[in-house]
Tab-separated table of C-alpha atoms in Angstrom:
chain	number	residue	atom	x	y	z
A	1	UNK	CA	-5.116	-17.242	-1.120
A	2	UNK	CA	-6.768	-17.815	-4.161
A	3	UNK	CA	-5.003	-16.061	-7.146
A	4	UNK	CA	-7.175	-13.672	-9.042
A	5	UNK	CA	-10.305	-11.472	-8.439
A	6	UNK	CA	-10.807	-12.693	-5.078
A	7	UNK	CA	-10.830	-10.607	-2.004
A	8	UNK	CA	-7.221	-9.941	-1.743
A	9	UNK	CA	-4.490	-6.901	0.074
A	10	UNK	CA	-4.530	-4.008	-1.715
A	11	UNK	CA	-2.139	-4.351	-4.301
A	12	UNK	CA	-0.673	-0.369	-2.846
A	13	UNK	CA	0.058	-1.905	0.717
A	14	UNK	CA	3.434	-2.498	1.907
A	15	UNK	CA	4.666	-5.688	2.372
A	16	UNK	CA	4.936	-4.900	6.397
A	17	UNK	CA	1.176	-4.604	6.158
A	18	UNK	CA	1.043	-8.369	5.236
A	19	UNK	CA	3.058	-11.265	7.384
A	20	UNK	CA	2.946	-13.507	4.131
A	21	UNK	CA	4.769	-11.006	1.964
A	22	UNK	CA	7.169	-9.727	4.872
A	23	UNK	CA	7.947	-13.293	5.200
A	24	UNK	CA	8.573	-13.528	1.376
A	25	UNK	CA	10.668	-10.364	1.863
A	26	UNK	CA	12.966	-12.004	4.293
A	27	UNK	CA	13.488	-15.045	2.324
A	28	UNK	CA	14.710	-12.995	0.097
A	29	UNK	CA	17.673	-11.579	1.543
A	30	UNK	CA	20.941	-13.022	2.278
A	31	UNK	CA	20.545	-14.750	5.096
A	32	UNK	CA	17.037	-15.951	4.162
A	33	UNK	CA	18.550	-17.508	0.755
A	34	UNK	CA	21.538	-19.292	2.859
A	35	UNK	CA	18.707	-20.660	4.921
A	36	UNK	CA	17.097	-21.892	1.552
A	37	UNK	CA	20.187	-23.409	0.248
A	38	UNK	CA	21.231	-25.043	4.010
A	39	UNK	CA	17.346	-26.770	3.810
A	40	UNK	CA	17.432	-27.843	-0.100
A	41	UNK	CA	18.035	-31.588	0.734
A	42	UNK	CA	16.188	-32.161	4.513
A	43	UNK	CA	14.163	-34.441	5.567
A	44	UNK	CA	10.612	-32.992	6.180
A	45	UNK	CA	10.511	-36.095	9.082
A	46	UNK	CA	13.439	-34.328	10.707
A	47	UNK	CA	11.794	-30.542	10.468
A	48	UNK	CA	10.973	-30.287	14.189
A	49	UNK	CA	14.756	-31.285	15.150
A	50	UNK	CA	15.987	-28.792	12.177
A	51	UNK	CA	13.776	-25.931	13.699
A	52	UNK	CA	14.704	-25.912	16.726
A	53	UNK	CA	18.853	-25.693	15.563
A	54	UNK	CA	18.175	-23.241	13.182
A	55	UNK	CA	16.495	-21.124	15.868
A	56	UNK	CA	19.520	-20.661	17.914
A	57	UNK	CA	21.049	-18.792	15.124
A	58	UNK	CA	18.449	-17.240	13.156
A	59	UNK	CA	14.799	-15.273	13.561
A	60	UNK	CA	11.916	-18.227	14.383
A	61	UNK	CA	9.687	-16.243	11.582
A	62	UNK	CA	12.345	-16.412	9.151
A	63	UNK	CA	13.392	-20.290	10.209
A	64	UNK	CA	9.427	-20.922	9.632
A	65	UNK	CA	9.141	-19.416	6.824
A	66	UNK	CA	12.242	-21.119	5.077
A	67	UNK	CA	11.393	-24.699	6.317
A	68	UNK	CA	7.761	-23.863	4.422
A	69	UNK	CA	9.120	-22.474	1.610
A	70	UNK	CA	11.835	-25.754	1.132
A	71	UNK	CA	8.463	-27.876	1.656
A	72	UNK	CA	7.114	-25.988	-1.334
A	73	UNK	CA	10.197	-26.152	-3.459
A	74	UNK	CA	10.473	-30.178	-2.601
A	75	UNK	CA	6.664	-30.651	-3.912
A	76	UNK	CA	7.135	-28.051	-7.281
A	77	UNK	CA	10.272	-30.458	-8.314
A	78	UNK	CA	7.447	-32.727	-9.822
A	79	UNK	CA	6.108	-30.056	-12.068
A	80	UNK	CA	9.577	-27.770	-12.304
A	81	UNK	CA	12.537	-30.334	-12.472
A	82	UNK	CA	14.959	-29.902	-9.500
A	83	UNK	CA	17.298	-27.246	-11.711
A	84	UNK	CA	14.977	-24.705	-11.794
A	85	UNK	CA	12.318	-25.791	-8.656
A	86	UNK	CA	15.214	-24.928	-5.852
A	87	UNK	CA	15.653	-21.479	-7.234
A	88	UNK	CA	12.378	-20.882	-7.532
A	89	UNK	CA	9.432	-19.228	-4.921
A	90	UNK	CA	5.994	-20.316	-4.284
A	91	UNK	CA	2.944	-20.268	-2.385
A	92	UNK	CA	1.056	-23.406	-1.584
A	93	UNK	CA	-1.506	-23.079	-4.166
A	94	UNK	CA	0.922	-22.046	-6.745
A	95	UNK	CA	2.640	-25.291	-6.500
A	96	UNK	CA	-1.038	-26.734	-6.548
A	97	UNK	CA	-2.225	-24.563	-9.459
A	98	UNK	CA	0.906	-23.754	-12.028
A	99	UNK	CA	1.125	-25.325	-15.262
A	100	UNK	CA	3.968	-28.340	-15.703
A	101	UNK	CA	7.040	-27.594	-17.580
A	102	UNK	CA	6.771	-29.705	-20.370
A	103	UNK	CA	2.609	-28.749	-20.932
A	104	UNK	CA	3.429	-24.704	-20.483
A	105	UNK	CA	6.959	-25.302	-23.030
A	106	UNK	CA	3.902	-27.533	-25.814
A	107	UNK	CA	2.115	-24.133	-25.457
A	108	UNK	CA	4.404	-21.655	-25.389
A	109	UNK	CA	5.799	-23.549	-28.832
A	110	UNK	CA	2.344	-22.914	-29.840
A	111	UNK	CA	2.542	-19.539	-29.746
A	112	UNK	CA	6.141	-19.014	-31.271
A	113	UNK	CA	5.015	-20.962	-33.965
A	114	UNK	CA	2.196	-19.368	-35.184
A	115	UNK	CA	4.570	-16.262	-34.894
A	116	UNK	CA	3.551	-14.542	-31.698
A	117	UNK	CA	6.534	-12.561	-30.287
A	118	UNK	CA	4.429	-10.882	-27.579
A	119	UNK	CA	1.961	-12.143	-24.530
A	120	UNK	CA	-0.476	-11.106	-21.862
A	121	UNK	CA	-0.662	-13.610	-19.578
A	122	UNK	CA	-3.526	-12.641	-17.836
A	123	UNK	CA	-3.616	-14.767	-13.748
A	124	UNK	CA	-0.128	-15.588	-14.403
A	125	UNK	CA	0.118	-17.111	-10.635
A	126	UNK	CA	3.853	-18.091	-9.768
A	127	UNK	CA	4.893	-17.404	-13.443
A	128	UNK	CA	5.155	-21.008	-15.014
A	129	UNK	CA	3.582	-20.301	-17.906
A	130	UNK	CA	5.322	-16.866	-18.284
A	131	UNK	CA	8.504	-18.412	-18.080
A	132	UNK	CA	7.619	-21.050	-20.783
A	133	UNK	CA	6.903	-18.081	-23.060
A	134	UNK	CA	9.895	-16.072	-22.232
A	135	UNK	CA	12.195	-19.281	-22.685
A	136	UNK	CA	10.247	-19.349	-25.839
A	137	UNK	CA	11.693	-16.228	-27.067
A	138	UNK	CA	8.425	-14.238	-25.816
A	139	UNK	CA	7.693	-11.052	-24.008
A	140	UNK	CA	5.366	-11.546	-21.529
A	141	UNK	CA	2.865	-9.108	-19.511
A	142	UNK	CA	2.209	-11.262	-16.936
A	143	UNK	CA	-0.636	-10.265	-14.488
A	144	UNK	CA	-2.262	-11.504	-11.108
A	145	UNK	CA	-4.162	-9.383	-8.795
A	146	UNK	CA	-2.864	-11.030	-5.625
A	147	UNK	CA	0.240	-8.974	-3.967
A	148	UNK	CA	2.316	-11.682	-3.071
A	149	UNK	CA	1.529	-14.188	-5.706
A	150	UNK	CA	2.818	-10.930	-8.204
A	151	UNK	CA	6.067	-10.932	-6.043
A	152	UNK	CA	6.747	-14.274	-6.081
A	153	UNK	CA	6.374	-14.506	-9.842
A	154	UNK	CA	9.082	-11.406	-10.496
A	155	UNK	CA	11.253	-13.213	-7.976
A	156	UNK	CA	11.068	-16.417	-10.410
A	157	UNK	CA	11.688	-14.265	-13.509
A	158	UNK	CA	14.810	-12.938	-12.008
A	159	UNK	CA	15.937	-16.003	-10.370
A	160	UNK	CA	16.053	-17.523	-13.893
A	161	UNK	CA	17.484	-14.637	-15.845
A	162	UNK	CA	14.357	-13.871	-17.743
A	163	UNK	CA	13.433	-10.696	-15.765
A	164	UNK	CA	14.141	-8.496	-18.945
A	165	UNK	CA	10.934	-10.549	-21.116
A	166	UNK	CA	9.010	-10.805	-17.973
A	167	UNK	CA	7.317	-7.906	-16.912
A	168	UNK	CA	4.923	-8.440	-13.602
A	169	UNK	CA	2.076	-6.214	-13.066
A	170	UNK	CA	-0.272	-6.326	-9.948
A	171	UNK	CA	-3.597	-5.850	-11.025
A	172	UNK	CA	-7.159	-6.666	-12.040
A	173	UNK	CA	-6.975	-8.947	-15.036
A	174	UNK	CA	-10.189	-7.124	-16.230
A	175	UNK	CA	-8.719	-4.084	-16.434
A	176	UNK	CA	-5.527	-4.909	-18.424
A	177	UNK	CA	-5.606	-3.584	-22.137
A	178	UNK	CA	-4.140	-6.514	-24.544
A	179	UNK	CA	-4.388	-4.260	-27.444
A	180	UNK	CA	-0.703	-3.838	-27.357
A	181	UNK	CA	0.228	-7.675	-27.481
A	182	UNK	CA	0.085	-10.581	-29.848
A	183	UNK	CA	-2.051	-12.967	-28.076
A	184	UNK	CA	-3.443	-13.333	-24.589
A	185	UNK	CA	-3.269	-16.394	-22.298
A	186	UNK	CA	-5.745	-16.464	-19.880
A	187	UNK	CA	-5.828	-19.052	-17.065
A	188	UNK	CA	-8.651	-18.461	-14.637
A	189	UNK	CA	-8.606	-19.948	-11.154
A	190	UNK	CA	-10.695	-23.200	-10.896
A	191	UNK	CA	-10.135	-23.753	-7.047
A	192	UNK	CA	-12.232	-21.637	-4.180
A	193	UNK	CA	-12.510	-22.030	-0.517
A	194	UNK	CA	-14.050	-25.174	-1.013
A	195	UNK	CA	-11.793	-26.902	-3.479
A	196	UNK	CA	-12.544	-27.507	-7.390
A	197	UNK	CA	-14.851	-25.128	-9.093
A	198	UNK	CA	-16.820	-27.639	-11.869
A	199	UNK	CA	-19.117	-24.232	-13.200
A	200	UNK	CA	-16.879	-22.360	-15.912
A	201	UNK	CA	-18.908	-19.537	-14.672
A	202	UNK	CA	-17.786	-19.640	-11.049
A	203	UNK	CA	-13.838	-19.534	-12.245
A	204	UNK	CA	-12.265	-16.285	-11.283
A	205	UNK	CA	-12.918	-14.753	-13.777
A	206	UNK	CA	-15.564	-16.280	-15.502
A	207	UNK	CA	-15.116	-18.549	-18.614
A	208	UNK	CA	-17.556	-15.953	-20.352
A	209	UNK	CA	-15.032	-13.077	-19.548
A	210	UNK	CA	-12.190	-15.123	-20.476
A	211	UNK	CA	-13.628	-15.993	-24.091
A	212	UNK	CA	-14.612	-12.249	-24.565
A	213	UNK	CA	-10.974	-11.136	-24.216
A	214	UNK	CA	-9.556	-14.234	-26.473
A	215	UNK	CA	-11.947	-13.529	-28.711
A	216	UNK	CA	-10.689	-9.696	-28.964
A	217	UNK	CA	-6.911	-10.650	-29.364
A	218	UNK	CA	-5.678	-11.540	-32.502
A	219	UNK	CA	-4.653	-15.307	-31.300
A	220	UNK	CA	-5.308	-16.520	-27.347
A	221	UNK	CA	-5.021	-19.351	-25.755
A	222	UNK	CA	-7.625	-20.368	-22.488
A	223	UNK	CA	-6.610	-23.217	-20.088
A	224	UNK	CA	-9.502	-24.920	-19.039
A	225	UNK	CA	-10.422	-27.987	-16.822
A	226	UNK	CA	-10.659	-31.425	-18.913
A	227	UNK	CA	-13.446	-31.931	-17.564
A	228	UNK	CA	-15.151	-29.418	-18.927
A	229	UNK	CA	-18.456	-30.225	-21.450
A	230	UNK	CA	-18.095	-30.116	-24.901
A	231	UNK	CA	-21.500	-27.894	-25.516
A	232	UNK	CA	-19.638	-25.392	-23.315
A	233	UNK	CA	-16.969	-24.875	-25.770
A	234	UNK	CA	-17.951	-22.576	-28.748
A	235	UNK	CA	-17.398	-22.807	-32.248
A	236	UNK	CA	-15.164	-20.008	-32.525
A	237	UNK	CA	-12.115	-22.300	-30.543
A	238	UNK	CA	-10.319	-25.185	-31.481
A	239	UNK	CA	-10.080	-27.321	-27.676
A	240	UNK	CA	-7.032	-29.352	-27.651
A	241	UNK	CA	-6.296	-31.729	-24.665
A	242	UNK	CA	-3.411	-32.495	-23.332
A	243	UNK	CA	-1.691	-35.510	-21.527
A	244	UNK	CA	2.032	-36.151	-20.265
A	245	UNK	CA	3.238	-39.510	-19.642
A	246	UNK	CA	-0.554	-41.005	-20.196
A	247	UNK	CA	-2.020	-38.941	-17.371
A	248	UNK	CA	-4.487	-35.943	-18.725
A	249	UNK	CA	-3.103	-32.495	-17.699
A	250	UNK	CA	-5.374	-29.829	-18.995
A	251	UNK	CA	-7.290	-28.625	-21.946
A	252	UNK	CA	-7.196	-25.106	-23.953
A	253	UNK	CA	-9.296	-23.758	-26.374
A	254	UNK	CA	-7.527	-21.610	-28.908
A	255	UNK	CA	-8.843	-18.177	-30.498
A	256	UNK	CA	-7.641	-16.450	-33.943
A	257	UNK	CA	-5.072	-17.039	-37.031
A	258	UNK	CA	-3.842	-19.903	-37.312
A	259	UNK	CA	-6.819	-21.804	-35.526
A	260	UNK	CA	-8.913	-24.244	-36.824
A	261	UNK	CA	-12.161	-23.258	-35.045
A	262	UNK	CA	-14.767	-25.954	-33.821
A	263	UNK	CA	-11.764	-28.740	-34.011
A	264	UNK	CA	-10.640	-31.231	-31.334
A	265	UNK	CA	-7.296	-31.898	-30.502
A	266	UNK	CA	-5.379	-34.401	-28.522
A	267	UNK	CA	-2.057	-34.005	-27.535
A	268	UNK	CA	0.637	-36.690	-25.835
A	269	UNK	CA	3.500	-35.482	-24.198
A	270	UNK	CA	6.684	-35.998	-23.720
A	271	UNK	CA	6.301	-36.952	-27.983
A	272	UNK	CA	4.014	-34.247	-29.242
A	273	UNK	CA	2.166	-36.848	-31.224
A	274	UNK	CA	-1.151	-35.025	-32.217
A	275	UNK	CA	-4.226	-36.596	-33.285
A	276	UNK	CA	-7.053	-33.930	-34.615
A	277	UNK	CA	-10.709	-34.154	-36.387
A	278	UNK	CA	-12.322	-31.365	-37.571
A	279	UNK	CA	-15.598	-32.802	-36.052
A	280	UNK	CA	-16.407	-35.238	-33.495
A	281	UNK	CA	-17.343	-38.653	-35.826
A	282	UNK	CA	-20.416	-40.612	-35.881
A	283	UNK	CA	-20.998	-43.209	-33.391
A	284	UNK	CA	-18.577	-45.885	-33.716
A	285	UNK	CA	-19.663	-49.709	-34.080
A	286	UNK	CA	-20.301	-51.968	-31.236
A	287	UNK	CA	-18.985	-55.688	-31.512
A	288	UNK	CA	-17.812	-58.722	-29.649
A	289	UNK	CA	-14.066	-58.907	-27.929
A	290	UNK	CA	-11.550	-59.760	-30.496
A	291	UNK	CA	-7.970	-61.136	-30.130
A	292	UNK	CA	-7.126	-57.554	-29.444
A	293	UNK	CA	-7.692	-54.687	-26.792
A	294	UNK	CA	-6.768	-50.752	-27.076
A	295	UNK	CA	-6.682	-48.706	-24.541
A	296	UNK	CA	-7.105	-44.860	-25.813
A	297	UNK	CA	-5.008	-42.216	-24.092
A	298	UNK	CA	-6.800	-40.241	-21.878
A	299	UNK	CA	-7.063	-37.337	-23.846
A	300	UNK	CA	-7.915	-38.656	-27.015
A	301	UNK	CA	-11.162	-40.121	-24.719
A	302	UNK	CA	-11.491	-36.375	-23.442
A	303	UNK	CA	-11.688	-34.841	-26.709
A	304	UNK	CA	-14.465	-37.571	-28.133
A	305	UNK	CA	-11.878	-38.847	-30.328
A	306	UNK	CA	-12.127	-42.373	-29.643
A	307	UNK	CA	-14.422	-42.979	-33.283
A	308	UNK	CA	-11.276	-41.867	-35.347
A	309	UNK	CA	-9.126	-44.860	-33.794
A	310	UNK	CA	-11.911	-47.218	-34.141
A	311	UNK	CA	-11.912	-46.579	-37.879
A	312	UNK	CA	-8.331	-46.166	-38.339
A	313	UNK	CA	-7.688	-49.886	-36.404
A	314	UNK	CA	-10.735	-51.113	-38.208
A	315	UNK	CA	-12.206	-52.046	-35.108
A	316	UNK	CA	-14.978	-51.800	-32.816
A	317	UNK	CA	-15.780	-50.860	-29.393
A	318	UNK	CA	-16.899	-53.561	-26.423
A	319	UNK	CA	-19.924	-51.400	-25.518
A	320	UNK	CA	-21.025	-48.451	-26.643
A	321	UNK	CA	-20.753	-46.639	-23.598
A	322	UNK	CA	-17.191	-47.939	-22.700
A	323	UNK	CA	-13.636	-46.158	-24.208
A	324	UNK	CA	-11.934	-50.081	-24.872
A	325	UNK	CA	-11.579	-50.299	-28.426
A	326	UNK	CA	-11.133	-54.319	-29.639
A	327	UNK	CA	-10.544	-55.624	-33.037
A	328	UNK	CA	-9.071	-59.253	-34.696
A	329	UNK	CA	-5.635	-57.718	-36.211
A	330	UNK	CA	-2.953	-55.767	-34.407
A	331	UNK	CA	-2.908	-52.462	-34.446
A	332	UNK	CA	0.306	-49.873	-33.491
A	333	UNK	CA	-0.391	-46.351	-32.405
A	334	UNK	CA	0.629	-43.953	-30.281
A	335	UNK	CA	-2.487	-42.828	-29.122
A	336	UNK	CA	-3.800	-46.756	-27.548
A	337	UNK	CA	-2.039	-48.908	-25.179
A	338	UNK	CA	-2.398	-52.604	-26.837
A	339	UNK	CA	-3.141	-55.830	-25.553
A	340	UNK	CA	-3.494	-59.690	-26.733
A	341	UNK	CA	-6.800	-60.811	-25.021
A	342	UNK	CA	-5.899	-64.589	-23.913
A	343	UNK	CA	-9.547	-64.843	-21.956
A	344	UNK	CA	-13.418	-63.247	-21.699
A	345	UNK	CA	-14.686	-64.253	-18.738
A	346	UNK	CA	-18.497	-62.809	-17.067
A	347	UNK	CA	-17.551	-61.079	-13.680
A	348	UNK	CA	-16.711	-63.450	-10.942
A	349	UNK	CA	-14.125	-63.353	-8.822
A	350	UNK	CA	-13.945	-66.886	-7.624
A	351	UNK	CA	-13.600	-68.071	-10.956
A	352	UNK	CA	-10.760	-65.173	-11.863
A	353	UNK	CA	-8.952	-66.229	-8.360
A	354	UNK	CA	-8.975	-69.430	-9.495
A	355	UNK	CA	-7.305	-69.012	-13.404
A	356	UNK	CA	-5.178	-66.680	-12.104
A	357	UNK	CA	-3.844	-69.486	-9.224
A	358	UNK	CA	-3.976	-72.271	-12.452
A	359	UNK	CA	-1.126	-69.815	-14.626
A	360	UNK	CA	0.342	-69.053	-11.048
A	361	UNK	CA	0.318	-65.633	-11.752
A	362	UNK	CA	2.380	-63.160	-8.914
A	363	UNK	CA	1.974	-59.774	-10.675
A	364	UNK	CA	-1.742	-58.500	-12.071
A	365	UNK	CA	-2.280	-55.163	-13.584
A	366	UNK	CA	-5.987	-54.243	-12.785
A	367	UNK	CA	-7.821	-52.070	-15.186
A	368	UNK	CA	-11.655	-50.426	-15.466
A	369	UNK	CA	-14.081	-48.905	-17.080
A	370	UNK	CA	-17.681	-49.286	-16.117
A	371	UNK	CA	-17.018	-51.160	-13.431
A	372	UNK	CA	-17.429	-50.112	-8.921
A	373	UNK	CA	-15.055	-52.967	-8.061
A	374	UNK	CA	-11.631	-51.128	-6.777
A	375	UNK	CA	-8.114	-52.595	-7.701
A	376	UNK	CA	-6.598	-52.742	-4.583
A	377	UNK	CA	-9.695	-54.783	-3.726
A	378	UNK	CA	-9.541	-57.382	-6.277
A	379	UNK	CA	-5.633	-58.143	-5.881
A	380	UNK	CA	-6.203	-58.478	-1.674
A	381	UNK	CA	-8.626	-61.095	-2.272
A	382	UNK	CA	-6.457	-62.783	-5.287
A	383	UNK	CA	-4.094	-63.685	-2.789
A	384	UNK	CA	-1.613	-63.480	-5.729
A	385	UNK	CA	1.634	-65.545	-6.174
A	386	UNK	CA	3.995	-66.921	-8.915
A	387	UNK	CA	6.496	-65.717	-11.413
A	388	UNK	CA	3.692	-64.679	-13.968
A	389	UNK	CA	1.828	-61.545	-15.014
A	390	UNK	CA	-1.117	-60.547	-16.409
A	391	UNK	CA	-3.483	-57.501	-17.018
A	392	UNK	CA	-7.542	-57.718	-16.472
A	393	UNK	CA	-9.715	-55.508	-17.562
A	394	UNK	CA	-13.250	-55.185	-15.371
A	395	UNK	CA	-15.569	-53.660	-17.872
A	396	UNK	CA	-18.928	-54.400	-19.826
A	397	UNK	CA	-19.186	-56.209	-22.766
A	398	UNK	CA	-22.496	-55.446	-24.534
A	399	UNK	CA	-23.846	-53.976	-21.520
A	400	UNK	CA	-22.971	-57.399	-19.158
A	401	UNK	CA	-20.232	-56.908	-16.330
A	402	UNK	CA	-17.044	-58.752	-17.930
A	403	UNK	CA	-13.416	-59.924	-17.088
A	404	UNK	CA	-11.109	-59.590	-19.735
A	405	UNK	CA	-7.436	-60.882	-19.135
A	406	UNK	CA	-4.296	-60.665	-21.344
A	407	UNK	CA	-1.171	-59.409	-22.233
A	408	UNK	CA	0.238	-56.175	-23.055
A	409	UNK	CA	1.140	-56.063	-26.397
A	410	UNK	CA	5.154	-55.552	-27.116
């Protein structure tokens, strides 16, 4: 089930009306939760053999529904952290769907820092983000149209003891007042029946919609995919991206006091370094490969930021439609992976099989940009082996396929 404004149960019908949500019911009670905790550590390749003891003792619907529901709890520990994913509930597209830990704890430190003490979180889902905010010190109104998606997220504000700042309301999103709160937090669904929605107008609801009510609020936050274009963004928001351990997460565009509207943001997580320009800077120069590489974090390259490190470093980028920034002096940041560039070589792989057997290199790092060649690919026909290392870059270099090779730097 999809989690907002979709065709969905009445939110009035009983949970008997609905297998999912009697099954939810069930898990519920006390025998359902000893099932839970009995299943926290199995083996998903030993399910069939755990089924089939557990059914000698307990209901087949319930013993289905708890293997499922430890599959889902085993999956969210990526996103949740063990402590709080195995007393938590999901569906399968809230594990999909909901907001990390450490991105919806940046936000909700946002919001308490620009003072907000109260939030309607507007297609909550499984509650991630509400529970960020209430950790946070924040009442939340958190609201999702989809019965059992609403139950499972007041299950997960009891089960961690924030039911008194969560309150969970089964509704239309559209038809929530927000005058009461301090900000809203909208986060539209961006997956349908056929997988990801790329059209901000096909989210549920619509990114219009969703900009009309942050724009009414008097601060709001709207998660958005990273993907999204820049001339969809309007000048009213400040869109920050966000990345956790190097890997891009999600963007938001922020609404109201406090915001610098028409800004770009990029955020790194787990340090909370933050690199911002009012503007996106001119085009940045376009030189040869120096003794030096960067690699810009992923959401520095998403927000168009990648001109503000090429004048900080006093570099210079390989091509001007490639995100490798080069110069001829070292340069430490947070926001570029560095590397010492020991060769420049045009693409061919013969003649990169045979350097790399010359400085008997074992372990290669491939990297690309610009570039159809897969890594897998290139190390299966390296035929690698030695004690050495090294990283290659497949790229273009004023426009020609290249082959750069180093080290990384530190």
């Amino acid at each position: 089930m999809d989690r907002v404004n979709a065709t969905t149960p009445s939110a009035s019908a009983s949970s008997a009306d609905d297998p999912a949500r009697a099954a939810f019911a069930a898990l519920r009670t006390p025998e359902g939760e000893q099932l839970l905790a009995e299943l926290r550590d199995h083996d998903p390749a030993d399910e069939l053999a755990t089924a089939t003891r557990l059914r000698r003792t307990h209901p087949a619907e319930l013993v289905s529904a708890a293997l499922g529901q430890a599959r889902l709890r085993q999956r969210a520990v990526a996103k949740f952290g063990a402590e709080d994913a195995y007393r938590m509930y999901f569906t399968p597209n809230g594990v999909e769907q909901a907001t990390r830990t450490s991105v919806a704890a940046h936000r909700a430190a946002r919001f308490a820092g620009l003072g907000v003490r109260s939030v309607a979180d507007l297609c909550c889902g499984i509650g991630g983000d509400a529970i960020a905010l209430a950790r946070a010190g924040i009442s939340v109104l958190a609201v999702d149209r989809d019965p059992l998606t609403a139950e499972v997220a007041r299950a997960n504000a009891e089960a961690l003891g924030l039911g008194e700042l969560i309150e969970v309301r089964c509704a239309d999103v559209t038809e929530i007042d927000t005058a009461p709160y301090d900000a809203v937090f909208v986060d539209p669904a961006r997956r349908g029946g056929r997988g990801r929605i790329f059209d901000p107008e096909a989210y549920s609801p619509p990114l219009s919609w969703a900009t009309a009510a942050a724009l009414k609020a008097p601060r709001a936050a709207l998660k958005i995919a990273p993907g999204i274009p820049h001339e969809a963004i309007g000048p009213e928001a400040e869109a920050e991206w966000i990345s956790d351990g190097g890997d891009v997460k999600e963007a938001v565009l922020w609404y109201g006091e406090g915001i610098a509207p028409g800004s770009f943001r990029a955020t790194l997580l787990p340090s909370g370094a933050a690199l911002m320009a009012p503007a996106p800077l001119p085009a940045p120069p376009v030189g040869p490969v120096g003794r030096y590489l960067y690699e810009p974090d992923g959401a520095v390259i998403r927000a168009h930021l990648v001109a503000d490190l090429v004048e900080r470093c006093g570099g210079r980028l390989v091509d001007e439609t490639i995100a490798y920034i080069t110069s001829d002096e070292p340069y430490s940041s947070p926001y570029v992976a560095g590397y010492r560039i020991t060769d420049e070589l045009p693409f061919n792989m013969k003649r990169l099989k045979a350097l790399l057997r010359e400085r008997q290199v074992g372990v290669l790092t491939v990297k690309k940009r610009g570039s159809a060649v897969e890594p897998e690919e290139l190390r299966r026909r390296m035929k690698l082996s030695g004690p050495g290392s090294a990283t290659v870059f497949l790229t273009r270099v004023a426009g020609a396929p290249t082959m750069l090779i180093g080290h990384p730097l530190g």
